[in-house]
């Protein structure tokens, strides 16, 4: 059972009270009395409802009923719960809403969002649903309803990949796009907040960078898959993430250079050169298959240029240090030979 079914459908207060969206207050009151009467004699009231064949049975008692009544006491709260429960067949909105609930239970999120999208975008269906769900106490326009729905559903979407696999609605103004945007943005923000490590160990820094950069670039690829290369959302995501990867790569390469600034051995310098190449190769390979149009490529050109220039400059500087070290060593070697020769000459003289 997925989280949406578990949290929003399985114990929906309307299901607890045995009613569908659009049924009368009298029907609801009668069911409440029936549950109470059964509970007093140690029995559980049963209602034949759509979804019972796949949802877990409810052991209705007076406490559960009291909680359900409280949950439905405010019109807006009643509307929220109604979004995730079946409608009476007499309601015009029932075809779309009921198909959406069936799809959610079957874990077919794309199909569910297709039906919700139809319900939200149809003024007639949306207005009837809101009217029936709130007993005429609320009205919501398309934008507010879409925002409310996105707010309710997004926390329970565990796989943004599934939104791509099950994509049934097109366009950046679709409810599926809004939910993808919300879930994708939340997960990206969570990844960005964690940040890169500032551990003194350069190997830890590099491994952390590789892991986080891989995670970040997956968000770019998901945005490309869902919105396509021409979407401003994709371009914005690609720019922010690719620039961050280039900037962090540049920072790490410059940090590597600090290890060879104090005249260390050629062995250490060669090891540092290998780390430098590792970082550069990783970034180039990671970004090689990212789709960029001319405009996007132009926007990130400065960060890419800084990254590549830093690599080339640092590589040259390390080679110069190695060459200088070998030159000094050679001079020291010649000096040692000269001293040895003097010693041998002196010994021969005596």
CSV table of C-alpha atoms in Angstrom, one decimal:
chain,number,residue,atom,x,y,z
A,1,UNK,CA,0.0,0.0,0.0
A,2,UNK,CA,1.5,3.3,-1.1
A,3,UNK,CA,1.7,6.3,1.2
A,4,UNK,CA,-1.1,8.2,-0.5
A,5,UNK,CA,-3.5,5.3,0.0
A,6,UNK,CA,-2.3,4.6,3.5
A,7,UNK,CA,-2.5,8.2,4.7
A,8,UNK,CA,-5.2,9.8,2.7
A,9,UNK,CA,-7.6,7.0,1.6
A,10,UNK,CA,-7.5,4.1,3.9
A,11,UNK,CA,-8.7,5.9,7.0
A,12,UNK,CA,-10.4,8.8,5.3
A,13,UNK,CA,-13.1,10.2,7.6
A,14,UNK,CA,-15.7,9.9,4.9
A,15,UNK,CA,-15.0,6.2,4.6
A,16,UNK,CA,-15.1,5.9,8.4
A,17,UNK,CA,-18.6,7.3,8.3
A,18,UNK,CA,-19.6,5.2,5.3
A,19,UNK,CA,-20.6,8.0,2.9
A,20,UNK,CA,-19.6,9.2,-0.5
A,21,UNK,CA,-18.9,12.8,-1.6
A,22,UNK,CA,-22.2,14.3,-2.5
A,23,UNK,CA,-24.4,12.3,-0.1
A,24,UNK,CA,-26.6,14.1,2.3
A,25,UNK,CA,-26.0,15.1,5.9
A,26,UNK,CA,-29.0,13.0,6.8
A,27,UNK,CA,-27.2,9.9,5.4
A,28,UNK,CA,-24.1,10.8,7.3
A,29,UNK,CA,-26.0,11.3,10.6
A,30,UNK,CA,-27.8,8.0,10.1
A,31,UNK,CA,-24.6,6.1,9.7
A,32,UNK,CA,-23.1,7.8,12.8
A,33,UNK,CA,-26.1,6.6,14.8
A,34,UNK,CA,-25.7,3.1,13.4
A,35,UNK,CA,-22.1,2.8,14.2
A,36,UNK,CA,-22.8,4.0,17.8
A,37,UNK,CA,-25.7,1.5,18.2
A,38,UNK,CA,-23.5,-1.4,17.0
A,39,UNK,CA,-20.6,-0.4,19.3
A,40,UNK,CA,-22.9,-0.4,22.4
A,41,UNK,CA,-23.6,-4.1,21.8
A,42,UNK,CA,-20.0,-4.9,21.0
A,43,UNK,CA,-20.5,-5.1,17.2
A,44,UNK,CA,-18.9,-3.3,14.3
A,45,UNK,CA,-21.0,-1.5,11.7
A,46,UNK,CA,-20.2,-2.4,8.2
A,47,UNK,CA,-21.0,-0.4,5.0
A,48,UNK,CA,-20.6,-1.8,1.5
A,49,UNK,CA,-18.4,0.8,-0.1
A,50,UNK,CA,-16.4,1.1,-3.3
A,51,UNK,CA,-12.7,0.2,-2.6
A,52,UNK,CA,-13.5,-2.3,0.1
A,53,UNK,CA,-12.2,-5.2,-2.0
A,54,UNK,CA,-8.6,-3.7,-2.0
A,55,UNK,CA,-8.6,-1.5,1.1
A,56,UNK,CA,-8.1,-2.9,4.6
A,57,UNK,CA,-11.3,-3.3,6.6
A,58,UNK,CA,-12.2,-0.8,9.2
A,59,UNK,CA,-13.1,-1.7,12.8
A,60,UNK,CA,-15.3,1.3,13.4
A,61,UNK,CA,-15.9,2.3,17.0
A,62,UNK,CA,-17.1,5.4,18.7
A,63,UNK,CA,-13.7,6.9,19.2
A,64,UNK,CA,-13.0,6.5,15.4
A,65,UNK,CA,-16.3,8.1,14.6
A,66,UNK,CA,-15.7,11.1,17.0
A,67,UNK,CA,-12.3,11.7,15.3
A,68,UNK,CA,-13.9,11.5,11.9
A,69,UNK,CA,-16.6,14.0,12.8
A,70,UNK,CA,-14.0,16.4,14.2
A,71,UNK,CA,-11.9,16.0,11.1
A,72,UNK,CA,-14.9,17.0,8.9
A,73,UNK,CA,-16.1,19.8,11.0
A,74,UNK,CA,-14.7,22.7,8.9
A,75,UNK,CA,-15.7,23.1,5.2
A,76,UNK,CA,-12.1,23.3,4.0
A,77,UNK,CA,-11.0,20.2,5.9
A,78,UNK,CA,-14.1,18.3,4.5
A,79,UNK,CA,-13.1,19.4,1.0
A,80,UNK,CA,-9.5,18.2,1.5
A,81,UNK,CA,-10.7,14.7,2.6
A,82,UNK,CA,-13.3,14.6,-0.2
A,83,UNK,CA,-10.5,15.0,-2.7
A,84,UNK,CA,-9.3,11.5,-1.7
A,85,UNK,CA,-12.6,9.7,-1.5
A,86,UNK,CA,-15.2,8.4,-3.9
A,87,UNK,CA,-18.1,10.5,-5.1
A,88,UNK,CA,-21.7,9.5,-5.2
A,89,UNK,CA,-22.6,8.2,-8.7
A,90,UNK,CA,-25.2,10.9,-9.1
A,91,UNK,CA,-22.5,13.6,-9.1
A,92,UNK,CA,-21.2,14.7,-12.5
A,93,UNK,CA,-17.7,14.7,-11.0
A,94,UNK,CA,-17.9,11.1,-10.0
A,95,UNK,CA,-16.4,9.6,-13.2
A,96,UNK,CA,-13.2,11.6,-12.9
A,97,UNK,CA,-12.9,11.5,-9.1
A,98,UNK,CA,-13.6,7.8,-8.7
A,99,UNK,CA,-11.3,6.9,-11.5
A,100,UNK,CA,-8.6,9.0,-9.8
A,101,UNK,CA,-9.1,7.2,-6.5
A,102,UNK,CA,-9.0,3.8,-8.1
A,103,UNK,CA,-5.7,4.7,-9.8
A,104,UNK,CA,-4.2,6.0,-6.6
A,105,UNK,CA,-5.0,2.8,-4.8
A,106,UNK,CA,-3.5,0.8,-7.7
A,107,UNK,CA,-0.4,3.0,-7.4
A,108,UNK,CA,-0.8,4.4,-10.9
A,109,UNK,CA,0.0,8.0,-10.0
A,110,UNK,CA,0.1,9.3,-13.6
A,111,UNK,CA,-3.4,8.0,-14.4
A,112,UNK,CA,-4.7,9.5,-11.1
A,113,UNK,CA,-3.2,12.9,-11.9
A,114,UNK,CA,-4.7,12.8,-15.4
A,115,UNK,CA,-8.2,12.4,-13.9
A,116,UNK,CA,-7.6,15.1,-11.3
A,117,UNK,CA,-6.3,17.4,-14.0
A,118,UNK,CA,-9.5,16.9,-15.9
A,119,UNK,CA,-11.6,17.6,-12.8
A,120,UNK,CA,-9.6,20.7,-11.9
A,121,UNK,CA,-9.6,22.2,-15.4
A,122,UNK,CA,-13.3,21.7,-16.0
A,123,UNK,CA,-15.1,24.6,-14.4
A,124,UNK,CA,-18.4,22.6,-14.3
A,125,UNK,CA,-16.9,19.5,-12.7
A,126,UNK,CA,-14.7,21.5,-10.3
A,127,UNK,CA,-17.5,23.8,-9.1
A,128,UNK,CA,-19.9,20.9,-8.6
A,129,UNK,CA,-17.3,18.9,-6.6
A,130,UNK,CA,-16.4,21.8,-4.3
A,131,UNK,CA,-20.1,22.6,-3.8
A,132,UNK,CA,-21.0,19.0,-3.0
A,133,UNK,CA,-17.9,18.3,-0.8
A,134,UNK,CA,-18.5,21.5,1.3
A,135,UNK,CA,-22.3,21.4,1.4
A,136,UNK,CA,-22.3,24.7,-0.6
A,137,UNK,CA,-20.0,26.6,1.9
A,138,UNK,CA,-17.0,27.0,-0.4
A,139,UNK,CA,-16.0,28.0,-3.9
A,140,UNK,CA,-12.5,27.6,-5.3
A,141,UNK,CA,-11.1,28.8,-8.6
A,142,UNK,CA,-8.8,26.6,-10.8
A,143,UNK,CA,-5.6,28.0,-9.5
A,144,UNK,CA,-6.4,27.7,-5.8
A,145,UNK,CA,-7.7,24.2,-6.2
A,146,UNK,CA,-4.6,23.2,-8.0
A,147,UNK,CA,-2.4,24.7,-5.3
A,148,UNK,CA,-4.4,23.0,-2.6
A,149,UNK,CA,-4.2,19.6,-4.4
A,150,UNK,CA,-0.5,20.0,-4.9
A,151,UNK,CA,0.1,20.9,-1.3
A,152,UNK,CA,-1.9,17.8,-0.1
A,153,UNK,CA,-0.3,15.3,-2.5
A,154,UNK,CA,3.3,16.3,-2.7
A,155,UNK,CA,4.5,15.1,0.7
A,156,UNK,CA,3.4,11.6,-0.1
A,157,UNK,CA,5.1,11.2,-3.5
A,158,UNK,CA,8.2,9.1,-2.7
A,159,UNK,CA,9.4,8.6,-6.3
A,160,UNK,CA,9.7,11.5,-8.7
A,161,UNK,CA,10.9,8.9,-11.3
A,162,UNK,CA,7.4,7.4,-11.2
A,163,UNK,CA,5.9,10.8,-12.1
A,164,UNK,CA,8.0,10.6,-15.3
A,165,UNK,CA,7.3,6.9,-16.0
A,166,UNK,CA,3.5,7.4,-15.5
A,167,UNK,CA,3.4,10.8,-17.2
A,168,UNK,CA,-0.1,11.2,-18.6
A,169,UNK,CA,-0.6,14.9,-18.7
A,170,UNK,CA,1.4,17.4,-20.8
A,171,UNK,CA,2.2,21.0,-20.4
A,172,UNK,CA,3.9,23.1,-17.7
A,173,UNK,CA,0.5,24.2,-16.4
A,174,UNK,CA,-0.8,20.6,-15.7
A,175,UNK,CA,-1.3,19.4,-12.2
A,176,UNK,CA,1.2,16.7,-12.8
A,177,UNK,CA,3.8,19.3,-13.7
A,178,UNK,CA,3.0,21.3,-10.6
A,179,UNK,CA,3.4,18.2,-8.4
A,180,UNK,CA,6.6,17.2,-10.1
A,181,UNK,CA,7.9,20.7,-9.7
A,182,UNK,CA,7.1,20.7,-6.0
A,183,UNK,CA,8.5,17.3,-5.2
A,184,UNK,CA,11.5,17.8,-7.4
A,185,UNK,CA,12.2,21.2,-5.9
A,186,UNK,CA,11.9,19.9,-2.3
A,187,UNK,CA,14.3,17.1,-2.9
A,188,UNK,CA,16.8,19.3,-4.7
A,189,UNK,CA,16.6,21.9,-1.9
A,190,UNK,CA,17.2,19.1,0.6
A,191,UNK,CA,20.3,18.0,-1.4
A,192,UNK,CA,21.6,21.6,-1.7
A,193,UNK,CA,21.1,22.3,2.0
A,194,UNK,CA,23.3,19.4,3.0
A,195,UNK,CA,26.2,21.1,1.2
A,196,UNK,CA,29.7,19.8,0.5
A,197,UNK,CA,32.0,18.7,3.2
A,198,UNK,CA,34.8,20.9,4.4
A,199,UNK,CA,36.8,18.0,5.8
A,200,UNK,CA,40.5,18.7,5.9
A,201,UNK,CA,41.2,15.3,4.3
A,202,UNK,CA,41.3,16.0,0.5
A,203,UNK,CA,40.4,12.4,-0.3
A,204,UNK,CA,37.2,12.8,1.8
A,205,UNK,CA,36.5,16.1,0.0
A,206,UNK,CA,36.8,14.5,-3.4
A,207,UNK,CA,34.7,11.5,-2.6
A,208,UNK,CA,32.0,13.7,-1.1
A,209,UNK,CA,32.1,15.9,-4.2
A,210,UNK,CA,31.7,13.0,-6.6
A,211,UNK,CA,28.8,11.6,-4.6
A,212,UNK,CA,26.9,14.9,-4.3
A,213,UNK,CA,27.6,15.9,-7.8
A,214,UNK,CA,26.2,12.7,-9.1
A,215,UNK,CA,23.1,13.2,-7.0
A,216,UNK,CA,22.7,16.8,-8.2
A,217,UNK,CA,23.1,15.9,-11.8
A,218,UNK,CA,20.3,13.4,-11.5
A,219,UNK,CA,18.0,16.3,-10.8
A,220,UNK,CA,19.0,17.9,-14.1
A,221,UNK,CA,18.4,14.7,-16.0
A,222,UNK,CA,15.0,14.2,-14.3
A,223,UNK,CA,14.0,17.8,-15.2
A,224,UNK,CA,15.1,17.2,-18.8
A,225,UNK,CA,13.0,14.0,-19.0
A,226,UNK,CA,9.9,15.6,-17.5
A,227,UNK,CA,9.9,19.1,-19.0
A,228,UNK,CA,12.2,18.8,-22.0
A,229,UNK,CA,15.2,20.9,-23.1
A,230,UNK,CA,13.2,24.0,-24.0
A,231,UNK,CA,11.5,24.4,-20.7
A,232,UNK,CA,12.6,27.3,-18.6
A,233,UNK,CA,12.4,25.1,-15.5
A,234,UNK,CA,14.9,22.7,-17.0
A,235,UNK,CA,17.3,25.5,-18.1
A,236,UNK,CA,17.1,27.1,-14.7
A,237,UNK,CA,17.9,23.8,-13.0
A,238,UNK,CA,20.7,22.9,-15.3
A,239,UNK,CA,22.3,26.4,-15.0
A,240,UNK,CA,22.2,26.4,-11.2
A,241,UNK,CA,23.4,22.8,-10.7
A,242,UNK,CA,26.1,22.7,-13.4
A,243,UNK,CA,27.5,26.0,-12.2
A,244,UNK,CA,27.7,24.7,-8.7
A,245,UNK,CA,29.5,21.6,-9.8
A,246,UNK,CA,32.0,23.6,-11.9
A,247,UNK,CA,32.6,26.0,-9.0
A,248,UNK,CA,33.1,23.2,-6.4
A,249,UNK,CA,35.4,21.4,-8.8
A,250,UNK,CA,37.5,24.5,-9.2
A,251,UNK,CA,37.6,25.0,-5.4
A,252,UNK,CA,38.8,21.5,-4.8
A,253,UNK,CA,41.5,21.7,-7.5
A,254,UNK,CA,42.8,24.9,-6.0
A,255,UNK,CA,42.8,23.2,-2.6
A,256,UNK,CA,44.9,20.4,-4.0
A,257,UNK,CA,47.4,22.9,-5.2
A,258,UNK,CA,47.9,24.2,-1.6
A,259,UNK,CA,49.6,20.8,-0.7
A,260,UNK,CA,52.4,21.5,-3.1
A,261,UNK,CA,53.1,25.2,-2.4
A,262,UNK,CA,55.6,24.5,0.3
A,263,UNK,CA,58.3,22.7,-1.5
A,264,UNK,CA,57.1,19.1,-0.9
A,265,UNK,CA,58.6,16.1,-2.6
A,266,UNK,CA,58.0,15.2,-6.2
A,267,UNK,CA,56.2,12.0,-5.1
A,268,UNK,CA,53.6,14.2,-3.3
A,269,UNK,CA,53.3,16.5,-6.2
A,270,UNK,CA,52.7,13.6,-8.6
A,271,UNK,CA,50.0,12.3,-6.3
A,272,UNK,CA,48.5,15.7,-6.3
A,273,UNK,CA,48.6,15.8,-10.1
A,274,UNK,CA,46.7,12.5,-10.2
A,275,UNK,CA,44.0,14.0,-7.8
A,276,UNK,CA,43.8,17.1,-10.0
A,277,UNK,CA,43.2,15.0,-13.1
A,278,UNK,CA,40.7,12.8,-11.3
A,279,UNK,CA,38.6,15.8,-10.4
A,280,UNK,CA,38.8,17.3,-13.9
A,281,UNK,CA,38.0,14.1,-15.6
A,282,UNK,CA,35.1,13.3,-13.3
A,283,UNK,CA,33.4,16.7,-14.0
A,284,UNK,CA,34.0,16.6,-17.7
A,285,UNK,CA,32.6,13.0,-17.9
A,286,UNK,CA,29.7,13.8,-15.6
A,287,UNK,CA,28.5,16.8,-17.7
A,288,UNK,CA,29.3,15.3,-21.1
A,289,UNK,CA,25.8,14.0,-21.8
A,290,UNK,CA,23.8,16.9,-20.4
A,291,UNK,CA,21.7,18.4,-23.1
A,292,UNK,CA,22.3,22.2,-23.5
A,293,UNK,CA,21.1,24.5,-26.2
A,294,UNK,CA,23.2,27.5,-27.4
A,295,UNK,CA,21.7,29.8,-24.8
A,296,UNK,CA,22.3,27.5,-21.8
A,297,UNK,CA,25.9,26.7,-23.0
A,298,UNK,CA,26.6,30.5,-23.2
A,299,UNK,CA,25.3,31.1,-19.7
A,300,UNK,CA,27.5,28.5,-18.1
A,301,UNK,CA,30.5,29.3,-20.3
A,302,UNK,CA,32.2,31.5,-17.7
A,303,UNK,CA,32.1,28.8,-15.0
A,304,UNK,CA,33.3,26.1,-17.4
A,305,UNK,CA,36.1,28.4,-18.6
A,306,UNK,CA,37.2,29.1,-15.1
A,307,UNK,CA,37.2,25.4,-14.3
A,308,UNK,CA,39.2,24.4,-17.3
A,309,UNK,CA,41.7,27.3,-17.0
A,310,UNK,CA,42.2,26.4,-13.3
A,311,UNK,CA,43.0,22.9,-14.3
A,312,UNK,CA,45.5,23.8,-17.0
A,313,UNK,CA,47.1,26.5,-14.9
A,314,UNK,CA,47.5,24.3,-11.8
A,315,UNK,CA,48.8,21.4,-13.9
A,316,UNK,CA,51.4,23.7,-15.5
A,317,UNK,CA,52.4,25.1,-12.1
A,318,UNK,CA,52.9,21.6,-10.7
A,319,UNK,CA,55.0,20.6,-13.6
A,320,UNK,CA,57.2,23.7,-13.1
A,321,UNK,CA,57.6,22.8,-9.4
A,322,UNK,CA,58.6,19.2,-10.3
A,323,UNK,CA,61.1,20.6,-12.9
A,324,UNK,CA,62.5,23.1,-10.4
A,325,UNK,CA,62.9,20.3,-7.8
A,326,UNK,CA,64.7,18.1,-10.3
A,327,UNK,CA,67.0,21.1,-11.2
A,328,UNK,CA,67.8,21.7,-7.5
A,329,UNK,CA,68.4,18.1,-6.9
A,330,UNK,CA,70.7,17.9,-9.9
A,331,UNK,CA,72.7,21.0,-8.6
A,332,UNK,CA,72.9,19.4,-5.2
A,333,UNK,CA,74.1,16.2,-6.8
A,334,UNK,CA,76.8,18.1,-8.7
A,335,UNK,CA,77.8,19.8,-5.5
A,336,UNK,CA,78.0,16.5,-3.7
A,337,UNK,CA,80.2,15.1,-6.5
A,338,UNK,CA,82.5,18.2,-6.2
A,339,UNK,CA,82.9,17.8,-2.5
A,340,UNK,CA,83.6,14.1,-2.9
A,341,UNK,CA,86.2,14.9,-5.5
A,342,UNK,CA,87.9,17.5,-3.2
A,343,UNK,CA,88.0,14.9,-0.5
A,344,UNK,CA,89.5,12.3,-2.7
A,345,UNK,CA,92.1,14.8,-4.0
A,346,UNK,CA,93.1,15.8,-0.5
A,347,UNK,CA,93.4,12.2,0.6
A,348,UNK,CA,95.6,11.4,-2.4
A,349,UNK,CA,97.9,14.4,-1.6
A,350,UNK,CA,98.5,13.2,1.9
